């Protein structure tokens, strides 16, 4: 299971958690129902065949799909979730350049939701696609979210 957190959308690419930083994954677009994440391929992302490792691609899809159902417009608030199931289909190899994963919210309710998406390379070639089921953690059921405990109390 993975845990995802939400912050207001931003035009500045950002890593939302330590795992994103480790991979070099950045959220470049985030709005209600849709998320885009990008990764610049580095040697650390490659398997022994010289292609991007399937685990990297699956992580990109997990982040994009889960975040598609966790957007929050309230400054200082977040929404959290966890992955219940995730299916990845690998379509073609990627060796260099920038990969772009797009996740789209497909349905669900207050607690459980579903998303699907794909990963393309810089030329628009399909690299992988996936779908998953996710659960919003307590307090994250509404688009208002909850106060981000990492931000602390606002100063007066």
Coordinates of C-alpha atoms in Angstrom, one line a residue, residues 20-147:
X20 CA 8.8 11.0 -5.1
X21 CA 12.1 12.7 -4.3
X22 CA 13.9 9.3 -4.3
X23 CA 12.5 8.5 -7.8
X24 CA 12.8 12.1 -9.2
X25 CA 9.0 12.2 -9.7
X26 CA 7.3 15.6 -10.0
X27 CA 3.7 16.6 -10.0
X28 CA 3.3 19.0 -12.9
X29 CA -0.5 19.3 -13.1
X30 CA -3.0 18.6 -10.4
X31 CA -6.7 19.4 -10.5
X32 CA -9.9 17.7 -9.3
X33 CA -10.1 14.4 -11.2
X34 CA -6.8 14.7 -13.1
X35 CA -3.1 14.5 -12.2
X36 CA 0.0 14.6 -14.4
X37 CA 3.4 13.5 -13.1
X38 CA 6.8 13.5 -14.9
X39 CA 10.1 11.8 -14.5
X40 CA 13.3 12.4 -16.3
X41 CA 14.9 9.0 -17.0
X42 CA 18.3 8.5 -15.3
X43 CA 20.6 5.5 -15.2
X44 CA 19.2 4.6 -11.8
X45 CA 15.8 4.0 -13.3
X46 CA 17.0 1.3 -15.8
X47 CA 16.9 -2.4 -15.5
X48 CA 19.7 -4.7 -16.8
X49 CA 18.3 -4.5 -20.3
X50 CA 18.7 -0.7 -20.4
X51 CA 14.9 0.0 -20.2
X52 CA 13.1 1.8 -17.4
X53 CA 12.3 -0.7 -14.7
X54 CA 8.7 -1.8 -14.4
X55 CA 8.7 -0.8 -10.7
X56 CA 9.4 2.8 -11.7
X57 CA 6.5 2.8 -14.2
X58 CA 4.2 1.2 -11.7
X59 CA 5.1 3.9 -9.1
X60 CA 4.4 6.6 -11.6
X61 CA 1.0 5.2 -12.3
X62 CA 0.3 4.6 -8.6
X63 CA 1.0 8.3 -7.8
X64 CA -0.9 9.7 -10.8
X65 CA -4.0 7.6 -10.3
X66 CA -4.2 7.9 -6.6
X67 CA -3.7 11.7 -6.6
X68 CA -6.5 12.1 -9.2
X69 CA -8.9 11.5 -6.3
X70 CA -7.2 13.5 -3.6
X71 CA -7.1 17.1 -4.9
X72 CA -7.9 19.8 -2.3
X73 CA -8.5 23.5 -3.0
X74 CA -8.3 24.6 0.6
X75 CA -4.9 26.2 1.3
X76 CA -3.1 24.4 4.2
X77 CA -5.4 21.3 4.0
X78 CA -4.6 17.9 2.5
X79 CA -6.3 14.7 1.5
X80 CA -4.7 11.3 2.1
X81 CA -5.4 8.0 0.6
X82 CA -4.0 4.5 0.1
X83 CA -3.9 2.0 -2.7
X84 CA -6.2 -1.0 -2.5
X85 CA -5.3 -2.5 -5.9
X86 CA -3.2 -1.5 -8.9
X87 CA -2.8 -3.2 -12.3
X88 CA -0.1 -2.2 -14.7
X89 CA 0.2 -3.2 -18.3
X90 CA 3.6 -2.6 -19.9
X91 CA 3.2 -1.7 -23.6
X92 CA 6.6 -0.5 -24.8
X93 CA 10.2 0.2 -23.6
X94 CA 11.5 3.6 -22.5
X95 CA 15.2 4.3 -22.4
X96 CA 15.8 8.0 -22.2
X97 CA 14.0 11.4 -22.0
X98 CA 11.0 12.4 -20.0
X99 CA 8.1 10.2 -19.1
X100 CA 4.6 11.6 -18.4
X101 CA 2.0 9.7 -16.5
X102 CA -1.6 11.0 -16.5
X103 CA -4.1 9.8 -14.0
X104 CA -7.9 10.3 -14.3
X105 CA -10.5 9.7 -11.7
X106 CA -13.1 7.3 -13.1
X107 CA -15.6 6.9 -10.3
X108 CA -16.4 5.8 -6.8
X109 CA -17.8 7.3 -3.6
X110 CA -16.7 9.1 -0.6
X111 CA -14.3 6.5 0.6
X112 CA -13.3 4.3 -2.3
X113 CA -12.6 5.6 -5.8
X114 CA -11.1 4.3 -9.0
X115 CA -8.7 5.8 -11.5
X116 CA -7.0 4.9 -14.7
X117 CA -4.2 6.3 -16.8
X118 CA -1.2 5.9 -19.0
X119 CA 2.5 6.8 -19.4
X120 CA 3.9 8.2 -22.6
X121 CA 7.4 9.1 -23.7
X122 CA 8.4 12.5 -25.2
X123 CA 7.3 11.3 -28.6
X124 CA 3.8 10.4 -27.3
X125 CA 4.5 6.6 -27.6
X126 CA 2.5 4.6 -25.1
X127 CA 4.8 3.0 -22.5
X128 CA 2.4 1.6 -19.9
X129 CA -1.2 1.9 -18.8
X130 CA -3.0 1.0 -15.5
X131 CA -6.0 1.1 -13.4
X132 CA -6.5 1.0 -9.6
X133 CA -8.8 1.2 -6.6
X134 CA -8.0 3.6 -3.8
X135 CA -9.4 4.5 -0.4
X136 CA -9.5 8.0 1.1
X137 CA -8.3 8.0 4.7
X138 CA -10.5 9.4 7.5
X139 CA -11.0 13.1 7.2
X140 CA -10.2 13.0 3.4
X141 CA -13.7 12.0 2.2
X142 CA -14.7 15.6 1.3
X143 CA -12.9 18.0 -1.0
X144 CA -12.2 20.2 2.0
X145 CA -9.6 17.8 3.4
X146 CA -8.0 18.2 6.8
X147 CA -5.3 20.6 8.1

